[in-house]
Amino acid sequence: MNISGRYYVEKDCIGCTLCAETAGENFKINSAEELFFEHSYVFKQPDTEEQEALCNEAMENCPASAIGNDGDSE
Ligand code: SF4
């Protein structure tokens, strides 16, 4: 489950792990039993410019366009 804040992963995630590899300080892969496949989630919002840049990179490269950033809640 995503932690509250700007970045989030939507249900469209296909569990490719790219975001966890790109921005491992912010995204994790969840293999919870109730899910049929692995799914990533935001476990920590970025708190440095470097983490923010990596989160943006993950968002841009996500093959399922499943990462969002609503930008105005923190
Ligand atoms: S990059 Fe996108 S599809 Fe891949 S694990 Fe992350 S959110 Fe899911």
mmCIF file of N, CA, C and O and ligand atoms in Angstrom:
data_model
loop_
_atom_site.group_PDB
_atom_site.id
_atom_site.type_symbol
_atom_site.label_atom_id
_atom_site.label_comp_id
_atom_site.label_asym_id
_atom_site.label_seq_id
_atom_site.Cartn_x
_atom_site.Cartn_y
_atom_site.Cartn_z
ATOM 1 N N MET A 1 0.836 -1.191 0.000
ATOM 2 C CA MET A 1 0.000 0.000 0.000
ATOM 3 C C MET A 1 0.880 1.253 0.000
ATOM 4 O O MET A 1 1.877 1.316 0.710
ATOM 5 N N ASN A 2 0.510 2.217 -0.827
ATOM 6 C CA ASN A 2 1.306 3.435 -0.902
ATOM 7 C C ASN A 2 1.234 4.226 0.399
ATOM 8 O O ASN A 2 0.179 4.326 1.009
ATOM 9 N N ILE A 3 2.357 4.798 0.762
ATOM 10 C CA ILE A 3 2.334 5.748 1.861
ATOM 11 C C ILE A 3 1.711 7.033 1.311
ATOM 12 O O ILE A 3 1.798 7.309 0.115
ATOM 13 N N SER A 4 1.041 7.794 2.168
ATOM 14 C CA SER A 4 0.385 8.986 1.634
ATOM 15 C C SER A 4 1.418 10.014 1.177
ATOM 16 O O SER A 4 2.527 10.068 1.704
ATOM 17 N N GLY A 5 1.046 10.790 0.207
ATOM 18 C CA GLY A 5 1.964 11.806 -0.311
ATOM 19 C C GLY A 5 1.840 11.914 -1.813
ATOM 20 O O GLY A 5 0.921 11.380 -2.420
ATOM 21 N N ARG A 6 2.791 12.599 -2.386
ATOM 22 C CA ARG A 6 2.679 12.967 -3.797
ATOM 23 C C ARG A 6 2.759 11.795 -4.759
ATOM 24 O O ARG A 6 1.996 11.703 -5.705
ATOM 25 N N TYR A 7 3.732 10.924 -4.549
ATOM 26 C CA TYR A 7 3.918 9.832 -5.511
ATOM 27 C C TYR A 7 3.088 8.625 -5.094
ATOM 28 O O TYR A 7 2.929 8.350 -3.902
ATOM 29 N N TYR A 8 2.585 7.909 -6.076
ATOM 30 C CA TYR A 8 1.796 6.708 -5.789
ATOM 31 C C TYR A 8 1.884 5.768 -6.988
ATOM 32 O O TYR A 8 2.216 6.183 -8.100
ATOM 33 N N VAL A 9 1.575 4.515 -6.724
ATOM 34 C CA VAL A 9 1.511 3.509 -7.786
ATOM 35 C C VAL A 9 0.061 3.074 -7.931
ATOM 36 O O VAL A 9 -0.608 2.775 -6.940
ATOM 37 N N GLU A 10 -0.400 3.037 -9.157
ATOM 38 C CA GLU A 10 -1.791 2.652 -9.409
ATOM 39 C C GLU A 10 -1.893 1.156 -9.701
ATOM 40 O O GLU A 10 -0.888 0.474 -9.882
ATOM 41 N N LYS A 11 -3.137 0.695 -9.802
ATOM 42 C CA LYS A 11 -3.380 -0.745 -9.986
ATOM 43 C C LYS A 11 -2.849 -1.269 -11.312
ATOM 44 O O LYS A 11 -2.703 -2.469 -11.481
ATOM 45 N N ASP A 12 -2.584 -0.383 -12.259
ATOM 46 C CA ASP A 12 -2.092 -0.816 -13.568
ATOM 47 C C ASP A 12 -0.690 -1.397 -13.521
ATOM 48 O O ASP A 12 -0.216 -1.952 -14.506
ATOM 49 N N CYS A 13 -0.021 -1.259 -12.386
ATOM 50 C CA CYS A 13 1.347 -1.786 -12.247
ATOM 51 C C CYS A 13 1.405 -3.247 -12.661
ATOM 52 O O CYS A 13 0.566 -4.052 -12.261
ATOM 53 N N ILE A 14 2.431 -3.593 -13.465
ATOM 54 C CA ILE A 14 2.603 -4.976 -13.910
ATOM 55 C C ILE A 14 3.755 -5.659 -13.175
ATOM 56 O O ILE A 14 4.165 -6.752 -13.534
ATOM 57 N N GLY A 15 4.284 -4.990 -12.164
ATOM 58 C CA GLY A 15 5.314 -5.618 -11.338
ATOM 59 C C GLY A 15 6.637 -5.853 -12.040
ATOM 60 O O GLY A 15 7.351 -6.813 -11.748
ATOM 61 N N CYS A 16 7.008 -4.956 -12.948
ATOM 62 C CA CYS A 16 8.239 -5.174 -13.720
ATOM 63 C C CYS A 16 9.500 -4.900 -12.894
ATOM 64 O O CYS A 16 10.587 -5.231 -13.326
ATOM 65 N N THR A 17 9.377 -4.264 -11.765
ATOM 66 C CA THR A 17 10.445 -3.928 -10.796
ATOM 67 C C THR A 17 11.308 -2.733 -11.204
ATOM 68 O O THR A 17 12.220 -2.367 -10.470
ATOM 69 N N LEU A 18 11.043 -2.142 -12.357
ATOM 70 C CA LEU A 18 11.882 -1.026 -12.811
ATOM 71 C C LEU A 18 11.942 0.098 -11.777
ATOM 72 O O LEU A 18 13.016 0.632 -11.502
ATOM 73 N N CYS A 19 10.820 0.456 -11.206
ATOM 74 C CA CYS A 19 10.828 1.593 -10.275
ATOM 75 C C CYS A 19 11.632 1.274 -9.021
ATOM 76 O O CYS A 19 12.352 2.130 -8.506
ATOM 77 N N ALA A 20 11.546 0.028 -8.542
ATOM 78 C CA ALA A 20 12.313 -0.338 -7.354
ATOM 79 C C ALA A 20 13.804 -0.373 -7.659
ATOM 80 O O ALA A 20 14.633 -0.096 -6.797
ATOM 81 N N GLU A 21 14.145 -0.691 -8.900
ATOM 82 C CA GLU A 21 15.554 -0.685 -9.292
ATOM 83 C C GLU A 21 16.040 0.749 -9.497
ATOM 84 O O GLU A 21 17.190 1.070 -9.207
ATOM 85 N N THR A 22 15.178 1.594 -10.012
ATOM 86 C CA THR A 22 15.564 2.980 -10.298
ATOM 87 C C THR A 22 15.588 3.824 -9.031
ATOM 88 O O THR A 22 16.539 4.558 -8.780
ATOM 89 N N ALA A 23 14.532 3.718 -8.243
ATOM 90 C CA ALA A 23 14.388 4.569 -7.053
ATOM 91 C C ALA A 23 14.097 3.678 -5.848
ATOM 92 O O ALA A 23 13.033 3.720 -5.246
ATOM 93 N N GLY A 24 15.082 2.850 -5.506
ATOM 94 C CA GLY A 24 14.909 1.849 -4.453
ATOM 95 C C GLY A 24 14.706 2.435 -3.065
ATOM 96 O O GLY A 24 14.290 1.722 -2.157
ATOM 97 N N GLU A 25 14.995 3.710 -2.897
ATOM 98 C CA GLU A 25 14.761 4.309 -1.583
ATOM 99 C C GLU A 25 13.314 4.724 -1.414
ATOM 100 O O GLU A 25 12.907 5.147 -0.330
ATOM 101 N N ASN A 26 12.547 4.635 -2.483
ATOM 102 C CA ASN A 26 11.162 5.096 -2.427
ATOM 103 C C ASN A 26 10.124 4.066 -2.877
ATOM 104 O O ASN A 26 8.993 4.107 -2.422
ATOM 105 N N PHE A 27 10.534 3.158 -3.780
ATOM 106 C CA PHE A 27 9.593 2.150 -4.283
ATOM 107 C C PHE A 27 10.031 0.761 -3.837
ATOM 108 O O PHE A 27 11.223 0.452 -3.813
ATOM 109 N N LYS A 28 9.046 -0.054 -3.517
ATOM 110 C CA LYS A 28 9.307 -1.438 -3.141
ATOM 111 C C LYS A 28 8.347 -2.334 -3.894
ATOM 112 O O LYS A 28 7.254 -1.916 -4.253
ATOM 113 N N ILE A 29 8.764 -3.589 -4.063
ATOM 114 C CA ILE A 29 7.857 -4.563 -4.665
ATOM 115 C C ILE A 29 7.147 -5.315 -3.553
ATOM 116 O O ILE A 29 7.773 -5.789 -2.610
ATOM 117 N N ASN A 30 5.852 -5.399 -3.673
ATOM 118 C CA ASN A 30 5.017 -6.069 -2.687
ATOM 119 C C ASN A 30 4.600 -7.423 -3.244
ATOM 120 O O ASN A 30 4.034 -7.499 -4.312
ATOM 121 N N SER A 31 4.901 -8.463 -2.525
ATOM 122 C CA SER A 31 4.399 -9.771 -2.976
ATOM 123 C C SER A 31 3.360 -10.290 -1.999
ATOM 124 O O SER A 31 3.371 -11.445 -1.626
ATOM 125 N N ALA A 32 2.498 -9.424 -1.571
ATOM 126 C CA ALA A 32 1.455 -9.796 -0.610
ATOM 127 C C ALA A 32 0.585 -10.916 -1.173
ATOM 128 O O ALA A 32 0.342 -10.980 -2.365
ATOM 129 N N GLU A 33 0.146 -11.760 -0.296
ATOM 130 C CA GLU A 33 -0.576 -12.954 -0.718
ATOM 131 C C GLU A 33 -1.881 -12.648 -1.446
ATOM 132 O O GLU A 33 -2.318 -13.421 -2.279
ATOM 133 N N GLU A 34 -2.493 -11.542 -1.118
ATOM 134 C CA GLU A 34 -3.786 -11.276 -1.744
ATOM 135 C C GLU A 34 -3.654 -10.819 -3.194
ATOM 136 O O GLU A 34 -4.636 -10.708 -3.900
ATOM 137 N N LEU A 35 -2.421 -10.553 -3.632
ATOM 138 C CA LEU A 35 -2.238 -10.125 -5.011
ATOM 139 C C LEU A 35 -1.840 -11.315 -5.867
ATOM 140 O O LEU A 35 -1.146 -12.212 -5.430
ATOM 141 N N PHE A 36 -2.282 -11.297 -7.096
ATOM 142 C CA PHE A 36 -1.978 -12.409 -7.995
ATOM 143 C C PHE A 36 -0.598 -12.269 -8.610
ATOM 144 O O PHE A 36 -0.055 -13.193 -9.162
ATOM 145 N N PHE A 37 -0.065 -11.093 -8.566
ATOM 146 C CA PHE A 37 1.275 -10.881 -9.110
ATOM 147 C C PHE A 37 1.924 -9.768 -8.314
ATOM 148 O O PHE A 37 1.257 -9.064 -7.557
ATOM 149 N N GLU A 38 3.195 -9.648 -8.482
ATOM 150 C CA GLU A 38 3.907 -8.631 -7.717
ATOM 151 C C GLU A 38 3.518 -7.238 -8.190
ATOM 152 O O GLU A 38 3.221 -7.016 -9.349
ATOM 153 N N HIS A 39 3.546 -6.365 -7.257
ATOM 154 C CA HIS A 39 3.038 -5.015 -7.493
ATOM 155 C C HIS A 39 3.928 -4.083 -6.677
ATOM 156 O O HIS A 39 4.292 -4.416 -5.565
ATOM 157 N N SER A 40 4.274 -2.960 -7.229
ATOM 158 C CA SER A 40 5.122 -2.075 -6.443
ATOM 159 C C SER A 40 4.280 -1.023 -5.726
ATOM 160 O O SER A 40 3.107 -0.826 -6.033
ATOM 161 N N TYR A 41 4.883 -0.397 -4.760
ATOM 162 C CA TYR A 41 4.203 0.664 -4.034
ATOM 163 C C TYR A 41 5.246 1.648 -3.525
ATOM 164 O O TYR A 41 6.445 1.345 -3.483
ATOM 165 N N VAL A 42 4.784 2.826 -3.175
ATOM 166 C CA VAL A 42 5.670 3.845 -2.625
ATOM 167 C C VAL A 42 5.701 3.657 -1.113
ATOM 168 O O VAL A 42 4.661 3.731 -0.458
ATOM 169 N N PHE A 43 6.865 3.338 -0.578
ATOM 170 C CA PHE A 43 6.942 3.143 0.872
ATOM 171 C C PHE A 43 7.521 4.361 1.567
ATOM 172 O O PHE A 43 7.412 4.509 2.778
ATOM 173 N N LYS A 44 8.102 5.263 0.786
ATOM 174 C CA LYS A 44 8.643 6.493 1.376
ATOM 175 C C LYS A 44 8.623 7.560 0.299
ATOM 176 O O LYS A 44 9.060 7.307 -0.827
ATOM 177 N N GLN A 45 8.116 8.723 0.615
ATOM 178 C CA GLN A 45 8.144 9.820 -0.351
ATOM 179 C C GLN A 45 9.569 10.365 -0.438
ATOM 180 O O GLN A 45 10.293 10.346 0.559
ATOM 181 N N PRO A 46 9.976 10.833 -1.612
ATOM 182 C CA PRO A 46 11.341 11.363 -1.740
ATOM 183 C C PRO A 46 11.547 12.599 -0.872
ATOM 184 O O PRO A 46 10.662 13.450 -0.780
ATOM 185 N N ASP A 47 12.695 12.677 -0.211
ATOM 186 C CA ASP A 47 12.953 13.859 0.614
ATOM 187 C C ASP A 47 14.263 14.549 0.245
ATOM 188 O O ASP A 47 14.733 15.419 0.962
ATOM 189 N N THR A 48 14.841 14.138 -0.876
ATOM 190 C CA THR A 48 16.001 14.862 -1.385
ATOM 191 C C THR A 48 15.785 15.098 -2.885
ATOM 192 O O THR A 48 14.969 14.407 -3.507
ATOM 193 N N GLU A 49 16.526 16.013 -3.431
ATOM 194 C CA GLU A 49 16.388 16.282 -4.866
ATOM 195 C C GLU A 49 16.793 15.070 -5.686
ATOM 196 O O GLU A 49 16.224 14.777 -6.726
ATOM 197 N N GLU A 50 17.790 14.351 -5.188
ATOM 198 C CA GLU A 50 18.249 13.167 -5.907
ATOM 199 C C GLU A 50 17.148 12.104 -5.948
ATOM 200 O O GLU A 50 16.870 11.509 -6.990
ATOM 201 N N GLN A 51 16.517 11.866 -4.805
ATOM 202 C CA GLN A 51 15.427 10.877 -4.767
ATOM 203 C C GLN A 51 14.267 11.325 -5.640
ATOM 204 O O GLN A 51 13.650 10.527 -6.339
ATOM 205 N N GLU A 52 13.997 12.603 -5.603
ATOM 206 C CA GLU A 52 12.908 13.148 -6.429
ATOM 207 C C GLU A 52 13.204 12.905 -7.905
ATOM 208 O O GLU A 52 12.331 12.501 -8.673
ATOM 209 N N ALA A 53 14.452 13.140 -8.303
ATOM 210 C CA ALA A 53 14.828 12.947 -9.704
ATOM 211 C C ALA A 53 14.677 11.485 -10.098
ATOM 212 O O ALA A 53 14.209 11.165 -11.197
ATOM 213 N N LEU A 54 15.058 10.574 -9.196
ATOM 214 C CA LEU A 54 14.940 9.149 -9.498
ATOM 215 C C LEU A 54 13.477 8.720 -9.555
ATOM 216 O O LEU A 54 13.093 7.887 -10.372
ATOM 217 N N CYS A 55 12.650 9.300 -8.702
ATOM 218 C CA CYS A 55 11.214 8.994 -8.744
ATOM 219 C C CYS A 55 10.620 9.477 -10.064
ATOM 220 O O CYS A 55 9.801 8.787 -10.677
ATOM 221 N N ASN A 56 11.038 10.639 -10.501
ATOM 222 C CA ASN A 56 10.545 11.146 -11.784
ATOM 223 C C ASN A 56 11.018 10.274 -12.929
ATOM 224 O O ASN A 56 10.276 10.010 -13.872
ATOM 225 N N GLU A 57 12.256 9.811 -12.828
ATOM 226 C CA GLU A 57 12.784 8.930 -13.866
ATOM 227 C C GLU A 57 11.962 7.634 -13.915
ATOM 228 O O GLU A 57 11.586 7.155 -14.985
ATOM 229 N N ALA A 58 11.673 7.069 -12.739
ATOM 230 C CA ALA A 58 10.865 5.843 -12.678
ATOM 231 C C ALA A 58 9.486 6.102 -13.263
ATOM 232 O O ALA A 58 8.942 5.292 -14.022
ATOM 233 N N MET A 59 8.910 7.240 -12.927
ATOM 234 C CA MET A 59 7.571 7.574 -13.416
ATOM 235 C C MET A 59 7.579 7.672 -14.947
ATOM 236 O O MET A 59 6.684 7.149 -15.612
ATOM 237 N N GLU A 60 8.606 8.300 -15.493
ATOM 238 C CA GLU A 60 8.671 8.465 -16.943
ATOM 239 C C GLU A 60 8.905 7.142 -17.654
ATOM 240 O O GLU A 60 8.447 6.929 -18.767
ATOM 241 N N ASN A 61 9.628 6.233 -17.001
ATOM 242 C CA ASN A 61 10.006 4.984 -17.669
ATOM 243 C C ASN A 61 9.088 3.816 -17.352
ATOM 244 O O ASN A 61 9.260 2.737 -17.907
ATOM 245 N N CYS A 62 8.151 3.996 -16.462
ATOM 246 C CA CYS A 62 7.237 2.903 -16.102
ATOM 247 C C CYS A 62 6.488 2.437 -17.350
ATOM 248 O O CYS A 62 5.800 3.235 -17.982
ATOM 249 N N PRO A 63 6.612 1.165 -17.724
ATOM 250 C CA PRO A 63 5.979 0.691 -18.960
ATOM 251 C C PRO A 63 4.455 0.653 -18.889
ATOM 252 O O PRO A 63 3.792 0.596 -19.918
ATOM 253 N N ALA A 64 3.910 0.698 -17.685
ATOM 254 C CA ALA A 64 2.457 0.636 -17.543
ATOM 255 C C ALA A 64 1.861 2.010 -17.226
ATOM 256 O O ALA A 64 0.660 2.129 -16.996
ATOM 257 N N SER A 65 2.704 3.028 -17.196
ATOM 258 C CA SER A 65 2.265 4.372 -16.797
ATOM 259 C C SER A 65 1.463 4.316 -15.500
ATOM 260 O O SER A 65 0.426 4.957 -15.359
ATOM 261 N N ALA A 66 1.977 3.534 -14.564
ATOM 262 C CA ALA A 66 1.237 3.285 -13.318
ATOM 263 C C ALA A 66 1.691 4.158 -12.149
ATOM 264 O O ALA A 66 1.143 4.063 -11.062
ATOM 265 N N ILE A 67 2.690 4.994 -12.391
ATOM 266 C CA ILE A 67 3.182 5.846 -11.315
ATOM 267 C C ILE A 67 2.615 7.246 -11.509
ATOM 268 O O ILE A 67 2.643 7.789 -12.609
ATOM 269 N N GLY A 68 2.088 7.785 -10.436
ATOM 270 C CA GLY A 68 1.541 9.130 -10.513
ATOM 271 C C GLY A 68 2.184 10.052 -9.498
ATOM 272 O O GLY A 68 2.804 9.615 -8.544
ATOM 273 N N ASN A 69 2.029 11.316 -9.750
ATOM 274 C CA ASN A 69 2.529 12.342 -8.847
ATOM 275 C C ASN A 69 1.524 13.471 -8.874
ATOM 276 O O ASN A 69 1.381 14.152 -9.872
ATOM 277 N N ASP A 70 0.782 13.616 -7.784
ATOM 278 C CA ASP A 70 -0.254 14.645 -7.819
ATOM 279 C C ASP A 70 0.265 16.020 -7.432
ATOM 280 O O ASP A 70 -0.450 17.008 -7.489
ATOM 281 N N GLY A 71 1.522 16.060 -7.022
ATOM 282 C CA GLY A 71 2.235 17.327 -6.922
ATOM 283 C C GLY A 71 1.818 18.309 -5.839
ATOM 284 O O GLY A 71 2.619 19.125 -5.447
ATOM 285 N N ASP A 72 0.612 18.236 -5.322
ATOM 286 C CA ASP A 72 0.198 19.324 -4.435
ATOM 287 C C ASP A 72 -0.158 18.880 -3.026
ATOM 288 O O ASP A 72 -0.612 19.685 -2.233
ATOM 289 N N SER A 73 0.021 17.613 -2.685
ATOM 290 C CA SER A 73 -0.220 17.218 -1.294
ATOM 291 C C SER A 73 1.067 16.664 -0.724
ATOM 292 O O SER A 73 1.749 15.905 -1.358
ATOM 293 N N GLU A 74 1.431 17.067 0.399
ATOM 294 C CA GLU A 74 2.657 16.555 1.040
ATOM 295 C C GLU A 74 2.480 16.771 2.520
ATOM 296 O O GLU A 74 2.091 17.866 2.898
HETATM 297 S S1 SF4 B 1 7.857 0.590 -13.076
HETATM 298 FE FE1 SF4 B 1 5.621 0.695 -13.208
HETATM 299 S S2 SF4 B 1 4.942 -1.342 -13.844
HETATM 300 FE FE2 SF4 B 1 7.061 -1.523 -13.174
HETATM 301 S S3 SF4 B 1 6.909 -2.149 -11.026
HETATM 302 FE FE3 SF4 B 1 7.062 0.097 -11.053
HETATM 303 S S4 SF4 B 1 4.949 0.870 -11.079
HETATM 304 FE FE4 SF4 B 1 4.907 -1.311 -11.627
#
